[in-house]
Short mmCIF file of C-alpha atoms in Angstrom, two decimals:
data_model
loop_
_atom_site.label_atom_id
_atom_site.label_comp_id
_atom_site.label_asym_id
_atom_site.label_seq_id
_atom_site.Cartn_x
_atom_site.Cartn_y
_atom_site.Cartn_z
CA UNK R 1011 0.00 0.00 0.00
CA UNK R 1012 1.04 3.14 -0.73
CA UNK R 1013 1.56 3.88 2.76
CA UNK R 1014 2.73 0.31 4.31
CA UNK R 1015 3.25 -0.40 7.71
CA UNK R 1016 5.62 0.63 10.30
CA UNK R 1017 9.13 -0.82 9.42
CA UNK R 1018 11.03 -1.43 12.40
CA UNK R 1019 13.19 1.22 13.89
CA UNK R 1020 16.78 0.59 12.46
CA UNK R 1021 18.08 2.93 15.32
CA UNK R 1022 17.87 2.75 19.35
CA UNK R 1023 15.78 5.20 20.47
CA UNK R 1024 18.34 6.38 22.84
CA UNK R 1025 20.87 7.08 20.25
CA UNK R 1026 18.66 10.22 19.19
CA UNK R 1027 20.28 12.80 20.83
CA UNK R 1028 19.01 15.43 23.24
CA UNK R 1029 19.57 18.59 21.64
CA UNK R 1030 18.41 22.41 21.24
CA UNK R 1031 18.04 21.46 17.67
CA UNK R 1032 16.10 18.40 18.97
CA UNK R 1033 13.66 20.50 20.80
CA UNK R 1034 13.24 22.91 17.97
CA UNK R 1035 12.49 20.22 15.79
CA UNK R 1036 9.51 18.97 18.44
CA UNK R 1037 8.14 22.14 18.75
CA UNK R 1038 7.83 22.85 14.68
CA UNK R 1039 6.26 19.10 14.88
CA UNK R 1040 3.91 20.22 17.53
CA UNK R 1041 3.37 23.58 15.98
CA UNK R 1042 2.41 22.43 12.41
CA UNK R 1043 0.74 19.27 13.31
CA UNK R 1044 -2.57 20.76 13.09
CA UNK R 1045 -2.00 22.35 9.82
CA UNK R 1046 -4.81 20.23 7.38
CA UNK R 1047 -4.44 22.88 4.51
CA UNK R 1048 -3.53 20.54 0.79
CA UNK R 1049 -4.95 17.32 0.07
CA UNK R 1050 -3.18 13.91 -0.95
CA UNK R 1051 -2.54 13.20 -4.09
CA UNK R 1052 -5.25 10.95 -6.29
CA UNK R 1053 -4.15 10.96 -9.83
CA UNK R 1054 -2.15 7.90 -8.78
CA UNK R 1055 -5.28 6.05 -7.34
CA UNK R 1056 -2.94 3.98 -4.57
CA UNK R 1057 -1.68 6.84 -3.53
CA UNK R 1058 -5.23 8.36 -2.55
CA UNK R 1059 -4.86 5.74 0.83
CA UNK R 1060 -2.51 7.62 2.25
CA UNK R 1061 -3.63 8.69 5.77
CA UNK R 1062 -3.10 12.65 5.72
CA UNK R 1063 -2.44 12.94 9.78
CA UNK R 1064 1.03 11.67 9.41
CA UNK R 1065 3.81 13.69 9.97
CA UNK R 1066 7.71 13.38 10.63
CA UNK R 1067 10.97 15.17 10.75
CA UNK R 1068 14.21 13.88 10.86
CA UNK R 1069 17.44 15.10 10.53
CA UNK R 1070 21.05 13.31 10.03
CA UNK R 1071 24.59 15.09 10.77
CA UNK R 1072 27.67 14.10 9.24
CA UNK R 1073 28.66 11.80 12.68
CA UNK R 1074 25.63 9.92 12.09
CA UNK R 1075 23.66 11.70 15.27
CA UNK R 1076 20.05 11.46 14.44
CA UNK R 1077 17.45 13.96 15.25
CA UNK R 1078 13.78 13.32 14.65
CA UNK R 1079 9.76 13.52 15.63
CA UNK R 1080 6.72 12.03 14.47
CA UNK R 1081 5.99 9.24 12.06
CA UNK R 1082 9.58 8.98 10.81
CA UNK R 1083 9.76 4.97 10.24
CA UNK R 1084 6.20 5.23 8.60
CA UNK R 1085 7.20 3.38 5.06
CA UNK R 1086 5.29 5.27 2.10
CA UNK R 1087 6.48 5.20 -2.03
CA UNK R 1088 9.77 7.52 -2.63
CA UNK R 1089 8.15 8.80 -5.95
CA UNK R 1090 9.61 11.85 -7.59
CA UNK R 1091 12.74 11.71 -5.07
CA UNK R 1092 14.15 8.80 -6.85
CA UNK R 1093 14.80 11.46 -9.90
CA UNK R 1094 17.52 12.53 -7.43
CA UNK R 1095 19.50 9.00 -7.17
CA UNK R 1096 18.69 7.75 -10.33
CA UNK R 1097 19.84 10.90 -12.06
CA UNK R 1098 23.22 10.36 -9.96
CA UNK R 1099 23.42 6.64 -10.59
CA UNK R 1100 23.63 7.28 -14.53
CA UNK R 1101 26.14 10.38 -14.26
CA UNK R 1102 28.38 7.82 -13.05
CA UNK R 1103 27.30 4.85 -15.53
CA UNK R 1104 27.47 7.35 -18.97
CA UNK R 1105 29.15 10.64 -17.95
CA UNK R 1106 28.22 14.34 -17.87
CA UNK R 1107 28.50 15.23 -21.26
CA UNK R 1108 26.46 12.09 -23.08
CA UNK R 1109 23.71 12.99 -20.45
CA UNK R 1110 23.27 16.75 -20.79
CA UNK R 1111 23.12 15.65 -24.72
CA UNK R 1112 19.89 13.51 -23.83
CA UNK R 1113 18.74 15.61 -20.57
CA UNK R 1114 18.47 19.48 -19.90
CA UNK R 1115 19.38 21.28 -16.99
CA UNK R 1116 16.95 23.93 -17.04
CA UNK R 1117 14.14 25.01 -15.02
CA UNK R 1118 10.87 25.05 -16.73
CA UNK R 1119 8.44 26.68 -14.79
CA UNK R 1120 6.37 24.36 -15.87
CA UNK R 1121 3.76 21.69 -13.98
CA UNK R 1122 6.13 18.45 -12.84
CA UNK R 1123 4.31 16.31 -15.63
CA UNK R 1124 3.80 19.03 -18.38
CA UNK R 1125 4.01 17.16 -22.34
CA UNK R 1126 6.79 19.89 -22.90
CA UNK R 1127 10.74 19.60 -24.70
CA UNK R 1128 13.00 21.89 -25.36
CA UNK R 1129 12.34 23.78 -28.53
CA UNK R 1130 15.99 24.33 -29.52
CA UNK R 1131 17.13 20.79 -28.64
CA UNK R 1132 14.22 18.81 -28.30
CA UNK R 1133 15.41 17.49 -24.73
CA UNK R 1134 13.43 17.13 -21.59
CA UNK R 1135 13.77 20.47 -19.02
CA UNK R 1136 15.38 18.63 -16.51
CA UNK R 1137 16.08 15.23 -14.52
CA UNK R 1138 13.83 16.64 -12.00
CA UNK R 1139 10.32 16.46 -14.18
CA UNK R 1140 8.69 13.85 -15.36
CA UNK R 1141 9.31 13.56 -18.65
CA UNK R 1142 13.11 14.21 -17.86
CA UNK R 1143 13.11 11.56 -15.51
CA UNK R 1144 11.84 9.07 -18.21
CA UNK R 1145 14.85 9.79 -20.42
CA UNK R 1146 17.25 9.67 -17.46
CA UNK R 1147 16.19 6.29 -15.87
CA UNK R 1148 16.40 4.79 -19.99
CA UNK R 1149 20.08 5.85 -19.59
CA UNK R 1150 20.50 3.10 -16.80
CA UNK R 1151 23.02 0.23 -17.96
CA UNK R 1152 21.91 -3.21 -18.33
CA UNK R 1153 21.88 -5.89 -20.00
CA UNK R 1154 17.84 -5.77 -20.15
CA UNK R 1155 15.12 -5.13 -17.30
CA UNK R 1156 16.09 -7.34 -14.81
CA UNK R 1157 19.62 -6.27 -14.42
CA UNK R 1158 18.75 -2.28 -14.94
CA UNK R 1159 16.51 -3.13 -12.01
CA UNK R 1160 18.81 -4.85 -9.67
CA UNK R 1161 21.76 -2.30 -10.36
CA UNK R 1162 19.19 0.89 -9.29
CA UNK R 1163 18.18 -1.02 -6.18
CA UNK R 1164 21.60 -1.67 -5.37
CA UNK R 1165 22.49 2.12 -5.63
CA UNK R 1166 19.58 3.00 -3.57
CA UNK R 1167 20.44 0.31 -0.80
CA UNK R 1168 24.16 2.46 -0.50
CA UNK R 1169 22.48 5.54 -0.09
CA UNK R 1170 19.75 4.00 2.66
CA UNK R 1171 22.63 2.17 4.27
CA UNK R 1172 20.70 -1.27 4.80
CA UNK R 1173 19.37 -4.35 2.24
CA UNK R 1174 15.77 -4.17 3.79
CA UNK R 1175 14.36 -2.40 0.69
CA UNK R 1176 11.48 -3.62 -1.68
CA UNK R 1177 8.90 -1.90 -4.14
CA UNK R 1178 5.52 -1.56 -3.74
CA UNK R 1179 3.74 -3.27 -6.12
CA UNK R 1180 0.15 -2.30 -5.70
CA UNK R 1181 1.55 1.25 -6.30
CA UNK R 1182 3.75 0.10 -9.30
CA UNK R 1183 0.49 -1.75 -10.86
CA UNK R 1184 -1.09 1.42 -10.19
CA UNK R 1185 0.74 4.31 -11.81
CA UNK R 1186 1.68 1.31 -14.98
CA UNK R 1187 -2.44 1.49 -15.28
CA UNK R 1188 -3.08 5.05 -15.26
CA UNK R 1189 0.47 6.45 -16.06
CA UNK R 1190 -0.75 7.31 -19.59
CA UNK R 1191 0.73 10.94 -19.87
CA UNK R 1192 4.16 9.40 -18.98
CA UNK R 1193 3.60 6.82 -21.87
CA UNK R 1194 3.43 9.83 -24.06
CA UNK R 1195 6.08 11.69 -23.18
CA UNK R 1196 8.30 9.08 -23.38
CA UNK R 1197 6.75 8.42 -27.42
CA UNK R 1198 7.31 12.33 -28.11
CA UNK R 1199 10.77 11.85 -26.86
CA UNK R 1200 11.40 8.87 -28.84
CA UNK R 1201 10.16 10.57 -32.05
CA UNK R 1202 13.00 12.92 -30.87
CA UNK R 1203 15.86 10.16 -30.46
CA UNK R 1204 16.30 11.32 -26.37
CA UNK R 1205 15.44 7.76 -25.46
CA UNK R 1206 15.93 4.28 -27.89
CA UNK R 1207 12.91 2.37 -28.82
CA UNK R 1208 12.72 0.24 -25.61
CA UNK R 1209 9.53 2.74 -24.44
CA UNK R 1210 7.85 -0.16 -22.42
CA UNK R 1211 10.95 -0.64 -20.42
CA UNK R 1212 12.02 2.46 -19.72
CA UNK R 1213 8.62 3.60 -18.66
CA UNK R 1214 8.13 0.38 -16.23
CA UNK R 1215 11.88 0.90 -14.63
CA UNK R 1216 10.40 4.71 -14.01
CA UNK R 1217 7.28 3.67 -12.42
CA UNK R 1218 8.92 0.98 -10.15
CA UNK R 1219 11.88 3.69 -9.45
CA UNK R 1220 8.99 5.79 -7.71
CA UNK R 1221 7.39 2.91 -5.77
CA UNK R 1222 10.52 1.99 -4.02
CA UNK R 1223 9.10 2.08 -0.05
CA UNK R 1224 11.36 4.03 2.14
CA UNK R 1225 10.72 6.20 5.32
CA UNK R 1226 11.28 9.87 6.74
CA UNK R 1227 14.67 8.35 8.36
CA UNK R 1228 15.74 6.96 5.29
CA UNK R 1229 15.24 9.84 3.57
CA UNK R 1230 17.11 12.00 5.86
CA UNK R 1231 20.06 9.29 5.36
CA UNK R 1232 19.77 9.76 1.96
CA UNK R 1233 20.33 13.16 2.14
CA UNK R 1234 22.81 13.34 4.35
CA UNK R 1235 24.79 10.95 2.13
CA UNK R 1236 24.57 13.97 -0.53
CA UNK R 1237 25.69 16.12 2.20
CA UNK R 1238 28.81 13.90 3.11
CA UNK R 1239 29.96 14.45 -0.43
CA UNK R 1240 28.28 11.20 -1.53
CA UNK R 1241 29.45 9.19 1.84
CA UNK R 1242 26.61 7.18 3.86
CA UNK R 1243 27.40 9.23 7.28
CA UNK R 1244 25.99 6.03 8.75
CA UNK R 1245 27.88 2.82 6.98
CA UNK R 1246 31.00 4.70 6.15
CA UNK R 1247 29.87 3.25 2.11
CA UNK R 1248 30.41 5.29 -0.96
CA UNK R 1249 27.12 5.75 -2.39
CA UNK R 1250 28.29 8.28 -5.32
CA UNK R 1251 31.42 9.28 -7.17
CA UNK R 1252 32.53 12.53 -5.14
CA UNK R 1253 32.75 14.55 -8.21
CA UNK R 1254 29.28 14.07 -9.48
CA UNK R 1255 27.30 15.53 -6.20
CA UNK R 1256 28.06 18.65 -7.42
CA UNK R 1257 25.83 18.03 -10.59
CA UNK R 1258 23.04 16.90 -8.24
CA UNK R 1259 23.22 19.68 -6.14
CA UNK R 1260 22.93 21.78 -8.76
CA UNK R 1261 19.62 20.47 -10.54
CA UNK R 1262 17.87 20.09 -6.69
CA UNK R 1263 18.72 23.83 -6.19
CA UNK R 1264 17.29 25.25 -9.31
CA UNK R 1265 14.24 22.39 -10.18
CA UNK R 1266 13.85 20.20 -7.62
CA UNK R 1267 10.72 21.64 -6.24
CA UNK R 1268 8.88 21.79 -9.09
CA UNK R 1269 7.64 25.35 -10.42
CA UNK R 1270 8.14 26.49 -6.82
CA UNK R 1271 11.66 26.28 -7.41
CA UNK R 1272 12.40 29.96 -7.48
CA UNK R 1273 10.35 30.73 -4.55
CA UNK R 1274 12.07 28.04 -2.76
CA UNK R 1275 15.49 29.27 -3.69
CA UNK R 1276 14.59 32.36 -2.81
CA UNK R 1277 13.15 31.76 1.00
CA UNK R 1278 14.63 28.44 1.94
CA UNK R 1279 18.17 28.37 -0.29
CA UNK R 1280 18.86 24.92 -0.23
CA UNK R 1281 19.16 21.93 -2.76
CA UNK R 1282 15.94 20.01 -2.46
CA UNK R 1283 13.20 16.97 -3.95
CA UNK R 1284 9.95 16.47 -3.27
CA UNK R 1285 7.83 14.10 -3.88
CA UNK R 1286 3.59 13.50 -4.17
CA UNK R 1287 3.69 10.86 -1.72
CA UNK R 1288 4.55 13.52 0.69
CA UNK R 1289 7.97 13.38 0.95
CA UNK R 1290 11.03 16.21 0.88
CA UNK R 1291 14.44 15.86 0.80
CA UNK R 1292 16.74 18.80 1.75
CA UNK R 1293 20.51 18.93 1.55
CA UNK R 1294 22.52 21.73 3.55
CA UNK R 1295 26.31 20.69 2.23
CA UNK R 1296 29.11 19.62 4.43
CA UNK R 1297 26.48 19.88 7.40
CA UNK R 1298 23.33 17.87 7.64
CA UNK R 1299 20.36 15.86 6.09
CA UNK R 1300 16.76 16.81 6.59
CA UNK R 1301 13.65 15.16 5.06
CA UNK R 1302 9.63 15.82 6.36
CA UNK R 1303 7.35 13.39 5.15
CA UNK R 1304 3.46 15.06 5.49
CA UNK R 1305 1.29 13.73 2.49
CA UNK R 1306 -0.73 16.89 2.35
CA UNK R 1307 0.22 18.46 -0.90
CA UNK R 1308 -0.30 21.80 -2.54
CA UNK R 1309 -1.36 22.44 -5.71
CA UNK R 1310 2.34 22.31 -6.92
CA UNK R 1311 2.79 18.60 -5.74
CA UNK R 1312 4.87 19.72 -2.48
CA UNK R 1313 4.10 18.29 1.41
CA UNK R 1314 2.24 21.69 2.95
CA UNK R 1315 3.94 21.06 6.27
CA UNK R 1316 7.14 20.03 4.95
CA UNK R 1317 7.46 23.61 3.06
CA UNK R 1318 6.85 25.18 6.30
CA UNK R 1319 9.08 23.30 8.28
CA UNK R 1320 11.97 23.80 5.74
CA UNK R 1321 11.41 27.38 5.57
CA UNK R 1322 11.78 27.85 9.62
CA UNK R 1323 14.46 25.51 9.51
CA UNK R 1324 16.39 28.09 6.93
CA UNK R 1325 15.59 31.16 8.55
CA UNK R 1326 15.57 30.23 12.08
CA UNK R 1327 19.59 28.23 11.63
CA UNK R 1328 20.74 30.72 8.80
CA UNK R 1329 20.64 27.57 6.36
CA UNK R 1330 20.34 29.77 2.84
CA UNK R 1331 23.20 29.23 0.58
CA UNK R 1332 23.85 32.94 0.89
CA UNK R 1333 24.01 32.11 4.53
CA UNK R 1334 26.15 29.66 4.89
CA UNK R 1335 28.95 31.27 1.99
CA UNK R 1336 28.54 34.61 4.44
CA UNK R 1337 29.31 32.30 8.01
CA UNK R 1338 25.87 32.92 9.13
CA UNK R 1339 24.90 29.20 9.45
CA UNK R 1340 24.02 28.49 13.32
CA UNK R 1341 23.05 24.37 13.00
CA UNK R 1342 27.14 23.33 13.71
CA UNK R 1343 26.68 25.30 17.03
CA UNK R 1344 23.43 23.93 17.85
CA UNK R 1345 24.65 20.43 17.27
CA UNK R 1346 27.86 20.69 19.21
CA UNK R 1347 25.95 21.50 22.48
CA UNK R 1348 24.10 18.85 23.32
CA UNK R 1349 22.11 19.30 26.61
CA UNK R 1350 19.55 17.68 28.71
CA UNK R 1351 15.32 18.03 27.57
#
């Protein structure tokens, strides 16, 4: 289902340390929990299930300390996050150049799955958008489905940091049944020559890339591995070649939240994914991993609370990019001083 049950805590509950940060994180949980503005999303039907009271926060240093609140080990479909990984994943497997030939970098401005190329070029926007998504994940090496398949969740288990991953299939079996405007995008950029003739493949490996089942604490590993320069802060594992986080970082900052992306840069400053199942992933470099999982969207396809929550979180710590290149960043002090609740 698309929002599972509980997996089992992969951390003690002990090891979550007692923190100002820690108690500013409870009180925005507190604060927001009552917030019921946005709906869940429906144009996946599965995804419609989801129960819109739950909430978490969680955040991840570089030492591995975990902070978090609320329904953080609540399992629920990745979905558009997975651009993120997968975009990463075939950096390494064809290199920069042969994928900005198939895949813009642009913002568009435009809805997450607008029918919309490139005029000039003919490419998708971005990896971030739907149909630039499509032409990243047929990029994935392989000698056919099975192996494409295994490879991706193999990548994804380095950036989690443990083998207990699986996809949802009532969710897969879901968006393959209704994910007609994917099917043709995908045709449109065949006619094109950004993706090879293997449509039904590519289109299947997307939809199962989006219902991978992970939870708030994964996610906030999986962004703290970005943060750690492509590092699992918690295994020690390399997830990512080093030298292609940059290019990640990059495409989160300017299209990662859709055609919110400018506001976002603008009040929060920080590379970033959401996702309609309700989940965001935020990335403040060199520091710290932070992901909300609320499945109340607006009508951009972004978690309500999560927005809100990342948006404190910025302006409260000094998280901006401008911030943090001008030494204003306050989160390293908070962290180092641990203290008693």
């Amino acid at each position: 289902m698309a929002s599972g049950d509980n997996r089992e805590a992969e951390i003690n509950p002990s090891e979550v340390v007692a923190s100002p940060f820690q108690s500013f994180l409870n009180d925005l949980h507190l604060k927001y929990q009552s917030l019921r503005d946005g709906k869940v999303a429906t144009y996946i039907p599965e995804l419609a299930k989801a129960n819109p009271d739950l909430f978490g926060i969680c955040a991840i240093s570089l030492d591995g300390r975990v902070f978090e609140v609320g329904d953080c080990h609540q399992l629920f479909t990745i979905q558009s996050i997975s651009k993120v990984f997968v975009y990463g994943m075939v950096l390494e497997d064809r290199g920069r150049d042969y994928v900005l030939s198939k895949v813009g970098v642009e913002p568009t401005g435009d809805a997450f799955n607008a029918i919309v190329l490139d005029e000039r070029s003919k490419r998708p926007y971005n990896p971030m958008v739907n149909a630039g998504a499509i032409a990243t994940t047929s990029l994935i090496k392989g000698a056919g489905p099975t192996e494409r398949l295994n490879r991706m969740l193999d990548m994804f288990r380095r950036y989690i940091g443990h083998s207990d991953i699986f996809i949802d299939i009532s969710v897969f079996m879901s968006e393959r049944t209704t994910g007609h405007r994917n099917r043709a995008m995908a045709h449109l950029m065949h006619h094109f020559g950004m993706i090879d003739e293997k449509i039904d493949e590519a289109i299947d490996l997307y939809f199962q890339q989006c219902s991978l089942m992970v939870n708030c604490h994964d996610l906030a590993v999986m962004a703290a591995t970005l943060a750690n320069n492509g590092i699992n802060p918690i295994t020690g594992e390399q997830a990512l070649d080093s030298s292609y986080v940059k290019d990640i970082l990059s495409v989160m900052y300017t299209c990662g939240m859709y055609n919110f992306a400018g506001e976002w840069a603008y009040k929060v400053g920080l590379p970033a994914k959401s996702g309609v199942s309700g989940g965001i992933i935020v990335v403040v470099p060199n520091q710290i991993g932070i992901a909300v999982f609320s499945p109340l969207l607006d009508e951009r396809g972004n978690s309500v609370r999560g927005v809100k929550v990342c948006e404190e979180l910025s302006r409260h710590f000094g998280l901006h990019m401008f911030d943090l290149a001008m030494g204003r960043c306050k989160v390293v002090e908070m962290l180092s001083n641990p203290k008693k609740l």
